[in-house]
PDB file of C-alpha atoms in Angstrom:
ATOM      1  CA  MET A   1     194.139 -83.096  21.636  1.00  0.00           C
ATOM      2  CA  ARG A   2     191.489 -80.429  22.301  1.00  0.00           C
ATOM      3  CA  LEU A   3     193.363 -78.544  25.001  1.00  0.00           C
ATOM      4  CA  TYR A   4     196.439 -78.248  22.779  1.00  0.00           C
ATOM      5  CA  LEU A   5     194.527 -77.363  19.611  1.00  0.00           C
ATOM      6  CA  LYS A   6     192.838 -74.274  21.020  1.00  0.00           C
ATOM      7  CA  PRO A   7     196.043 -72.232  21.444  1.00  0.00           C
ATOM      8  CA  LEU A   8     196.909 -73.002  17.805  1.00  0.00           C
ATOM      9  CA  ILE A   9     193.506 -71.761  16.652  1.00  0.00           C
ATOM     10  CA  TYR A  10     193.926 -68.549  18.663  1.00  0.00           C
ATOM     11  CA  ILE A  11     197.433 -68.068  17.224  1.00  0.00           C
ATOM     12  CA  LEU A  12     196.133 -68.500  13.666  1.00  0.00           C
ATOM     13  CA  ILE A  13     193.417 -65.924  14.310  1.00  0.00           C
ATOM     14  CA  SER A  14     195.886 -63.539  15.934  1.00  0.00           C
ATOM     15  CA  VAL A  15     198.358 -63.842  13.072  1.00  0.00           C
ATOM     16  CA  CYS A  16     195.612 -63.051  10.569  1.00  0.00           C
ATOM     17  CA  GLY A  17     194.672 -60.055  12.703  1.00  0.00           C
ATOM     18  CA  LEU A  18     198.265 -58.839  12.858  1.00  0.00           C
ATOM     19  CA  GLN A  19     198.390 -58.513   9.104  1.00  0.00           C
ATOM     20  CA  ALA A  20     195.433 -56.144   9.104  1.00  0.00           C
ATOM     21  CA  GLN A  21     196.295 -54.056  12.175  1.00  0.00           C
ATOM     22  CA  THR A  22     197.663 -50.506  11.939  1.00  0.00           C
ATOM     23  CA  PRO A  23     199.734 -49.767  13.934  1.00  0.00           C
ATOM     24  CA  PRO A  24     201.202 -53.273  14.483  1.00  0.00           C
ATOM     25  CA  TRP A  25     200.884 -55.131  17.763  1.00  0.00           C
ATOM     26  CA  GLU A  26     203.531 -54.625  20.416  1.00  0.00           C
ATOM     27  CA  LEU A  27     205.277 -57.729  21.741  1.00  0.00           C
ATOM     28  CA  LEU A  28     205.104 -57.678  25.556  1.00  0.00           C
ATOM     29  CA  SER A  29     207.628 -59.167  27.945  1.00  0.00           C
ATOM     30  CA  GLN A  30     206.987 -62.822  28.751  1.00  0.00           C
ATOM     31  CA  PRO A  31     205.602 -63.110  32.302  1.00  0.00           C
ATOM     32  CA  THR A  32     205.530 -66.938  32.349  1.00  0.00           C
ATOM     33  CA  ASN A  33     206.721 -69.949  30.371  1.00  0.00           C
ATOM     34  CA  LYS A  34     203.420 -71.787  30.921  1.00  0.00           C
ATOM     35  CA  THR A  35     200.909 -72.075  28.099  1.00  0.00           C
ATOM     36  CA  LEU A  36     198.223 -69.355  28.274  1.00  0.00           C
ATOM     37  CA  ARG A  37     194.757 -70.445  27.140  1.00  0.00           C
ATOM     38  CA  LYS A  38     192.302 -67.555  27.611  1.00  0.00           C
ATOM     39  CA  MET A  39     192.156 -63.909  28.681  1.00  0.00           C
ATOM     40  CA  ASP A  40     189.444 -61.425  29.613  1.00  0.00           C
ATOM     41  CA  PHE A  41     189.626 -57.638  30.026  1.00  0.00           C
ATOM     42  CA  ILE A  42     187.031 -55.449  31.757  1.00  0.00           C
ATOM     43  CA  ASN A  43     188.589 -52.236  30.369  1.00  0.00           C
ATOM     44  CA  PRO A  44     191.732 -51.291  28.399  1.00  0.00           C
ATOM     45  CA  GLN A  45     193.885 -51.527  31.519  1.00  0.00           C
ATOM     46  CA  THR A  46     192.593 -54.363  33.717  1.00  0.00           C
ATOM     47  CA  GLY A  47     192.472 -57.965  32.619  1.00  0.00           C
ATOM     48  CA  TRP A  48     193.303 -61.571  33.468  1.00  0.00           C
ATOM     49  CA  ALA A  49     194.961 -64.431  31.613  1.00  0.00           C
ATOM     50  CA  VAL A  50     194.728 -68.100  32.619  1.00  0.00           C
ATOM     51  CA  GLY A  51     196.639 -71.187  31.588  1.00  0.00           C
ATOM     52  CA  ASP A  52     198.308 -74.433  32.534  1.00  0.00           C
ATOM     53  CA  THR A  53     198.650 -75.847  36.048  1.00  0.00           C
ATOM     54  CA  GLY A  54     196.319 -73.350  37.691  1.00  0.00           C
ATOM     55  CA  LEU A  55     197.975 -70.226  36.335  1.00  0.00           C
ATOM     56  CA  VAL A  56     196.130 -66.907  36.747  1.00  0.00           C
ATOM     57  CA  MET A  57     197.715 -63.543  35.899  1.00  0.00           C
ATOM     58  CA  ARG A  58     196.299 -60.052  36.406  1.00  0.00           C
ATOM     59  CA  THR A  59     197.338 -56.770  34.807  1.00  0.00           C
ATOM     60  CA  ASP A  60     196.244 -53.258  35.732  1.00  0.00           C
ATOM     61  CA  ASP A  61     198.336 -51.392  33.175  1.00  0.00           C
ATOM     62  CA  GLY A  62     197.206 -52.815  29.855  1.00  0.00           C
ATOM     63  CA  GLY A  63     199.533 -55.807  29.928  1.00  0.00           C
ATOM     64  CA  ALA A  64     202.816 -54.002  30.607  1.00  0.00           C
ATOM     65  CA  ASN A  65     203.109 -55.802  33.952  1.00  0.00           C
ATOM     66  CA  TRP A  66     201.371 -58.892  35.332  1.00  0.00           C
ATOM     67  CA  THR A  67     200.777 -60.157  38.861  1.00  0.00           C
ATOM     68  CA  LEU A  68     200.887 -63.927  39.146  1.00  0.00           C
ATOM     69  CA  GLN A  69     197.936 -65.512  40.938  1.00  0.00           C
ATOM     70  CA  SER A  70     197.018 -69.180  41.274  1.00  0.00           C
ATOM     71  CA  VAL A  71     194.213 -71.541  42.157  1.00  0.00           C
ATOM     72  CA  ALA A  72     194.235 -75.092  43.507  1.00  0.00           C
ATOM     73  CA  PRO A  73     194.160 -77.848  42.356  1.00  0.00           C
ATOM     74  CA  LYS A  74     196.657 -77.420  39.537  1.00  0.00           C
ATOM     75  CA  ASP A  75     194.578 -78.447  36.520  1.00  0.00           C
ATOM     76  CA  ASN A  76     194.806 -76.388  33.319  1.00  0.00           C
ATOM     77  CA  LEU A  77     192.503 -73.365  33.344  1.00  0.00           C
ATOM     78  CA  ILE A  78     190.886 -72.968  29.913  1.00  0.00           C
ATOM     79  CA  ASP A  79     188.345 -70.163  30.362  1.00  0.00           C
ATOM     80  CA  VAL A  80     188.011 -67.017  32.487  1.00  0.00           C
ATOM     81  CA  GLU A  81     185.435 -64.254  32.729  1.00  0.00           C
ATOM     82  CA  PHE A  82     185.225 -61.149  34.922  1.00  0.00           C
ATOM     83  CA  LEU A  83     182.295 -58.770  35.355  1.00  0.00           C
ATOM     84  CA  ASN A  84     184.273 -56.081  37.168  1.00  0.00           C
ATOM     85  CA  ALA A  85     187.530 -55.617  39.041  1.00  0.00           C
ATOM     86  CA  ASN A  86     186.442 -58.033  41.780  1.00  0.00           C
ATOM     87  CA  ARG A  87     183.962 -60.644  40.521  1.00  0.00           C
ATOM     88  CA  GLY A  88     185.134 -63.411  38.215  1.00  0.00           C
ATOM     89  CA  TRP A  89     185.049 -67.102  37.336  1.00  0.00           C
ATOM     90  CA  ALA A  90     187.392 -69.659  35.755  1.00  0.00           C
ATOM     91  CA  ILE A  91     187.042 -73.325  34.815  1.00  0.00           C
ATOM     92  CA  ALA A  92     189.471 -76.244  34.671  1.00  0.00           C
ATOM     93  CA  PRO A  93     188.415 -79.646  33.259  1.00  0.00           C
ATOM     94  CA  HIS A  94     190.131 -82.731  34.691  1.00  0.00           C
ATOM     95  CA  ARG A  95     190.545 -85.899  32.640  1.00  0.00           C
ATOM     96  CA  TYR A  96     189.861 -89.347  34.091  1.00  0.00           C
ATOM     97  CA  VAL A  97     192.881 -90.923  35.774  1.00  0.00           C
ATOM     98  CA  SER A  98     191.393 -93.656  37.982  1.00  0.00           C
ATOM     99  CA  GLU A  99     188.369 -94.440  40.123  1.00  0.00           C
ATOM    100  CA  GLN A 100     190.113 -92.545  42.897  1.00  0.00           C
ATOM    101  CA  ASP A 101     190.879 -89.646  40.537  1.00  0.00           C
ATOM    102  CA  PRO A 102     187.787 -89.358  38.297  1.00  0.00           C
ATOM    103  CA  ALA A 103     187.006 -86.952  35.484  1.00  0.00           C
ATOM    104  CA  GLY A 104     185.236 -83.694  36.239  1.00  0.00           C
ATOM    105  CA  THR A 105     185.487 -79.916  36.119  1.00  0.00           C
ATOM    106  CA  TRP A 106     186.564 -77.338  38.671  1.00  0.00           C
ATOM    107  CA  LEU A 107     184.641 -74.061  38.678  1.00  0.00           C
ATOM    108  CA  PHE A 108     186.491 -71.276  40.493  1.00  0.00           C
ATOM    109  CA  GLN A 109     184.931 -68.023  41.736  1.00  0.00           C
ATOM    110  CA  THR A 110     186.553 -64.894  43.128  1.00  0.00           C
ATOM    111  CA  ILE A 111     185.097 -61.765  44.710  1.00  0.00           C
ATOM    112  CA  ASN A 112     188.417 -59.987  45.295  1.00  0.00           C
ATOM    113  CA  GLY A 113     189.925 -59.741  41.838  1.00  0.00           C
ATOM    114  CA  GLY A 114     191.626 -63.125  41.917  1.00  0.00           C
ATOM    115  CA  ALA A 115     193.490 -62.740  45.211  1.00  0.00           C
ATOM    116  CA  SER A 116     191.626 -65.823  46.451  1.00  0.00           C
ATOM    117  CA  TRP A 117     189.236 -68.323  44.843  1.00  0.00           C
ATOM    118  CA  ASP A 118     186.464 -70.650  45.977  1.00  0.00           C
ATOM    119  CA  SER A 119     185.945 -73.874  44.043  1.00  0.00           C
ATOM    120  CA  THR A 120     183.072 -76.188  43.063  1.00  0.00           C
ATOM    121  CA  TRP A 121     183.640 -79.716  41.695  1.00  0.00           C
ATOM    122  CA  PHE A 122     181.442 -81.215  38.965  1.00  0.00           C
ATOM    123  CA  ARG A 123     182.246 -84.924  38.937  1.00  0.00           C
ATOM    124  CA  ASP A 124     182.043 -86.863  35.637  1.00  0.00           C
ATOM    125  CA  GLU A 125     181.271 -83.709  33.622  1.00  0.00           C
ATOM    126  CA  LEU A 126     183.785 -81.931  31.393  1.00  0.00           C
ATOM    127  CA  PHE A 127     183.007 -78.275  30.648  1.00  0.00           C
ATOM    128  CA  TRP A 128     184.986 -76.314  28.066  1.00  0.00           C
ATOM    129  CA  GLY A 129     183.387 -72.841  28.137  1.00  0.00           C
ATOM    130  CA  MET A 130     181.261 -70.536  30.257  1.00  0.00           C
ATOM    131  CA  SER A 131     179.498 -67.177  30.143  1.00  0.00           C
ATOM    132  CA  PHE A 132     178.053 -64.992  32.901  1.00  0.00           C
ATOM    133  CA  ILE A 133     175.411 -62.466  31.863  1.00  0.00           C
ATOM    134  CA  ASP A 134     175.547 -60.727  35.234  1.00  0.00           C
ATOM    135  CA  ALA A 135     176.527 -61.577  38.807  1.00  0.00           C
ATOM    136  CA  ASN A 136     173.741 -64.151  39.104  1.00  0.00           C
ATOM    137  CA  ASN A 137     173.012 -65.651  35.686  1.00  0.00           C
ATOM    138  CA  GLY A 138     175.529 -67.815  33.880  1.00  0.00           C
ATOM    139  CA  TRP A 139     176.014 -70.901  31.705  1.00  0.00           C
ATOM    140  CA  MET A 140     178.592 -73.637  31.178  1.00  0.00           C
ATOM    141  CA  GLY A 141     178.809 -75.874  28.091  1.00  0.00           C
ATOM    142  CA  GLY A 142     180.857 -78.987  27.585  1.00  0.00           C
ATOM    143  CA  GLU A 143     181.319 -82.560  26.462  1.00  0.00           C
ATOM    144  CA  GLN A 144     178.419 -84.391  24.747  1.00  0.00           C
ATOM    145  CA  GLY A 145     176.365 -81.208  24.704  1.00  0.00           C
ATOM    146  CA  ALA A 146     176.438 -80.808  28.485  1.00  0.00           C
ATOM    147  CA  LEU A 147     174.800 -77.501  29.416  1.00  0.00           C
ATOM    148  CA  LEU A 148     174.241 -76.088  32.904  1.00  0.00           C
ATOM    149  CA  GLY A 149     172.716 -72.769  33.971  1.00  0.00           C
ATOM    150  CA  THR A 150     172.756 -70.855  37.251  1.00  0.00           C
ATOM    151  CA  THR A 151     170.642 -67.984  38.590  1.00  0.00           C
ATOM    152  CA  ASP A 152     172.522 -67.488  41.866  1.00  0.00           C
ATOM    153  CA  GLY A 153     176.063 -66.772  40.771  1.00  0.00           C
ATOM    154  CA  GLY A 154     177.119 -70.400  40.538  1.00  0.00           C
ATOM    155  CA  GLN A 155     175.947 -71.695  43.897  1.00  0.00           C
ATOM    156  CA  THR A 156     173.423 -74.050  42.282  1.00  0.00           C
ATOM    157  CA  TRP A 157     173.089 -75.290  38.691  1.00  0.00           C
ATOM    158  CA  LEU A 158     170.302 -76.782  36.555  1.00  0.00           C
ATOM    159  CA  GLU A 159     170.542 -78.654  33.257  1.00  0.00           C
ATOM    160  CA  GLY A 160     169.678 -76.696  30.134  1.00  0.00           C
ATOM    161  CA  VAL A 161     166.592 -77.716  28.150  1.00  0.00           C
ATOM    162  CA  TYR A 162     167.034 -78.572  24.474  1.00  0.00           C
ATOM    163  CA  GLU A 163     164.288 -78.305  21.899  1.00  0.00           C
ATOM    164  CA  PRO A 164     163.295 -81.701  20.395  1.00  0.00           C
ATOM    165  CA  GLY A 165     166.091 -82.994  18.196  1.00  0.00           C
ATOM    166  CA  ALA A 166     168.590 -80.378  19.322  1.00  0.00           C
ATOM    167  CA  THR A 167     170.684 -82.638  21.591  1.00  0.00           C
ATOM    168  CA  THR A 168     173.423 -83.495  19.106  1.00  0.00           C
ATOM    169  CA  GLY A 169     175.706 -85.038  21.706  1.00  0.00           C
ATOM    170  CA  PHE A 170     178.622 -83.029  20.314  1.00  0.00           C
ATOM    171  CA  ALA A 171     180.941 -80.998  22.522  1.00  0.00           C
ATOM    172  CA  MET A 172     180.039 -77.375  23.260  1.00  0.00           C
ATOM    173  CA  GLU A 173     183.372 -75.586  23.343  1.00  0.00           C
ATOM    174  CA  HIS A 174     182.249 -72.058  24.201  1.00  0.00           C
ATOM    175  CA  VAL A 175     179.082 -70.221  25.197  1.00  0.00           C
ATOM    176  CA  SER A 176     178.402 -66.481  25.055  1.00  0.00           C
ATOM    177  CA  PHE A 177     175.453 -64.074  25.247  1.00  0.00           C
ATOM    178  CA  VAL A 178     174.703 -61.019  23.095  1.00  0.00           C
ATOM    179  CA  ASN A 179     172.224 -59.781  25.719  1.00  0.00           C
ATOM    180  CA  PRO A 180     170.302 -61.378  28.614  1.00  0.00           C
ATOM    181  CA  GLN A 181     167.919 -63.118  26.204  1.00  0.00           C
ATOM    182  CA  ILE A 182     170.030 -64.147  23.197  1.00  0.00           C
ATOM    183  CA  GLY A 183     172.949 -66.520  23.562  1.00  0.00           C
ATOM    184  CA  TYR A 184     175.022 -68.909  21.464  1.00  0.00           C
ATOM    185  CA  GLY A 185     177.111 -71.987  22.050  1.00  0.00           C
ATOM    186  CA  VAL A 186     179.687 -73.220  19.532  1.00  0.00           C
ATOM    187  CA  GLY A 187     181.396 -76.571  19.137  1.00  0.00           C
ATOM    188  CA  GLY A 188     181.006 -79.784  17.150  1.00  0.00           C
ATOM    189  CA  ARG A 189     183.056 -82.888  16.408  1.00  0.00           C
ATOM    190  CA  PHE A 190     186.294 -83.424  14.491  1.00  0.00           C
ATOM    191  CA  ASP A 191     185.901 -84.349  10.791  1.00  0.00           C
ATOM    192  CA  LEU A 192     182.124 -84.379  11.150  1.00  0.00           C
ATOM    193  CA  THR A 193     180.483 -81.042  11.894  1.00  0.00           C
ATOM    194  CA  SER A 194     180.519 -77.676  13.582  1.00  0.00           C
ATOM    195  CA  THR A 195     177.462 -76.992  15.729  1.00  0.00           C
ATOM    196  CA  ILE A 196     175.933 -73.696  16.844  1.00  0.00           C
ATOM    197  CA  TRP A 197     173.442 -73.759  19.708  1.00  0.00           C
ATOM    198  CA  THR A 198     171.021 -70.838  20.094  1.00  0.00           C
ATOM    199  CA  THR A 199     168.702 -69.521  22.788  1.00  0.00           C
ATOM    200  CA  VAL A 200     166.385 -66.524  22.404  1.00  0.00           C
ATOM    201  CA  ASN A 201     164.703 -66.758  25.814  1.00  0.00           C
ATOM    202  CA  GLY A 202     167.547 -66.347  28.271  1.00  0.00           C
ATOM    203  CA  GLY A 203     168.500 -70.003  28.202  1.00  0.00           C
ATOM    204  CA  ASP A 204     165.075 -71.483  28.955  1.00  0.00           C
ATOM    205  CA  THR A 205     165.389 -73.588  25.773  1.00  0.00           C
ATOM    206  CA  TRP A 206     168.152 -74.187  23.214  1.00  0.00           C
ATOM    207  CA  SER A 207     168.164 -75.196  19.543  1.00  0.00           C
ATOM    208  CA  ALA A 208     171.089 -76.555  17.499  1.00  0.00           C
ATOM    209  CA  THR A 209     172.191 -76.275  13.871  1.00  0.00           C
ATOM    210  CA  ASN A 210     175.113 -78.072  12.193  1.00  0.00           C
ATOM    211  CA  TYR A 211     177.491 -76.432   9.704  1.00  0.00           C
ATOM    212  CA  GLY A 212     180.693 -77.443   7.929  1.00  0.00           C
ATOM    213  CA  LEU A 213     183.100 -80.197   8.890  1.00  0.00           C
ATOM    214  CA  GLU A 214     185.134 -78.936  11.840  1.00  0.00           C
ATOM    215  CA  PRO A 215     184.246 -77.733  15.349  1.00  0.00           C
ATOM    216  CA  MET A 216     184.182 -74.057  16.312  1.00  0.00           C
ATOM    217  CA  TYR A 217     186.015 -72.898  19.458  1.00  0.00           C
ATOM    218  CA  ASP A 218     185.125 -69.269  20.055  1.00  0.00           C
ATOM    219  CA  ILE A 219     182.660 -66.563  19.068  1.00  0.00           C
ATOM    220  CA  ILE A 220     183.083 -62.778  18.878  1.00  0.00           C
ATOM    221  CA  PHE A 221     180.163 -60.335  18.641  1.00  0.00           C
ATOM    222  CA  LEU A 222     180.737 -57.192  16.562  1.00  0.00           C
ATOM    223  CA  SER A 223     177.075 -56.209  16.976  1.00  0.00           C
ATOM    224  CA  HIS A 224     173.834 -57.953  17.956  1.00  0.00           C
ATOM    225  CA  GLN A 225     173.531 -59.138  14.330  1.00  0.00           C
ATOM    226  CA  HIS A 226     177.149 -59.463  13.211  1.00  0.00           C
ATOM    227  CA  PHE A 227     179.446 -62.029  14.778  1.00  0.00           C
ATOM    228  CA  ILE A 228     182.223 -64.442  13.902  1.00  0.00           C
ATOM    229  CA  THR A 229     183.100 -67.958  15.067  1.00  0.00           C
ATOM    230  CA  ALA A 230     186.482 -69.607  14.540  1.00  0.00           C
ATOM    231  CA  GLY A 231     187.790 -73.155  14.765  1.00  0.00           C
ATOM    232  CA  GLY A 232     189.139 -75.991  12.631  1.00  0.00           C
ATOM    233  CA  ASP A 233     191.701 -78.759  13.145  1.00  0.00           C
ATOM    234  CA  PHE A 234     195.219 -79.845  12.173  1.00  0.00           C
ATOM    235  CA  ASP A 235     194.098 -81.749   9.049  1.00  0.00           C
ATOM    236  CA  PHE A 236     192.008 -79.052   7.366  1.00  0.00           C
ATOM    237  CA  GLY A 237     193.329 -75.885   8.969  1.00  0.00           C
ATOM    238  CA  ALA A 238     191.470 -72.981  10.527  1.00  0.00           C
ATOM    239  CA  ALA A 239     187.838 -72.253   9.701  1.00  0.00           C
ATOM    240  CA  VAL A 240     185.641 -69.183  10.164  1.00  0.00           C
ATOM    241  CA  LEU A 241     181.877 -68.745  10.116  1.00  0.00           C
ATOM    242  CA  THR A 242     180.385 -65.247   9.854  1.00  0.00           C
ATOM    243  CA  THR A 243     176.779 -64.047  10.144  1.00  0.00           C
ATOM    244  CA  LEU A 244     175.320 -60.606   9.442  1.00  0.00           C
ATOM    245  CA  ASP A 245     171.735 -61.463  10.437  1.00  0.00           C
ATOM    246  CA  GLY A 246     172.036 -62.777  13.963  1.00  0.00           C
ATOM    247  CA  GLY A 247     172.681 -66.355  12.948  1.00  0.00           C
ATOM    248  CA  ALA A 248     169.856 -66.848  10.445  1.00  0.00           C
ATOM    249  CA  THR A 249     172.503 -67.485   7.747  1.00  0.00           C
TER     250      THR A 249
END
């Protein structure tokens, strides 16, 4: 259910935002009938959107027109991040089908703006979110608190280190950094808790704190102290957590 719940959460957040926006949002022409799951813009004009069956789209005019790109294999892309007009990453988790078609995650990298992609396969590990601080340093978070970090742009990865008692075993749905030292992961488990993971030393160690009943799916930083997470589920609806003191409360 997770991959189908996220678009609903984003829609709920967007609808709430529409009510407060002046002037109102403009409805763009529909470039695809596939479900879109995440987008990332490096400036007001240039951005990418990713979605089902390997869909990647790029715009260079603020969303007025989109160029369709694609990656292989055709799993659903659920996260994308670009540092500039050329360098970017995307991930696609793959559910278990059989011993010949095991679970895992595809990590895709591009150095030419999405015209072509290289891929890395992580067998038996499902990752739901990623964040790159710069061209070399990045993190992926996923199922059962899986956390991997890289210092060479994704060529090699090492497991993150949790502080004692911080390995909750809950899914990390998204990870993001305020600056090279301070980062957060968000996630949790349905009907049980939302979890926020924190690092203050560039990912060397991570702590975890549980809040509320429902998992969080995304985090937005308005400043280094003020940010918002959003999530929820079909039973209880959308949920929002806000902090004004960098996560202390």
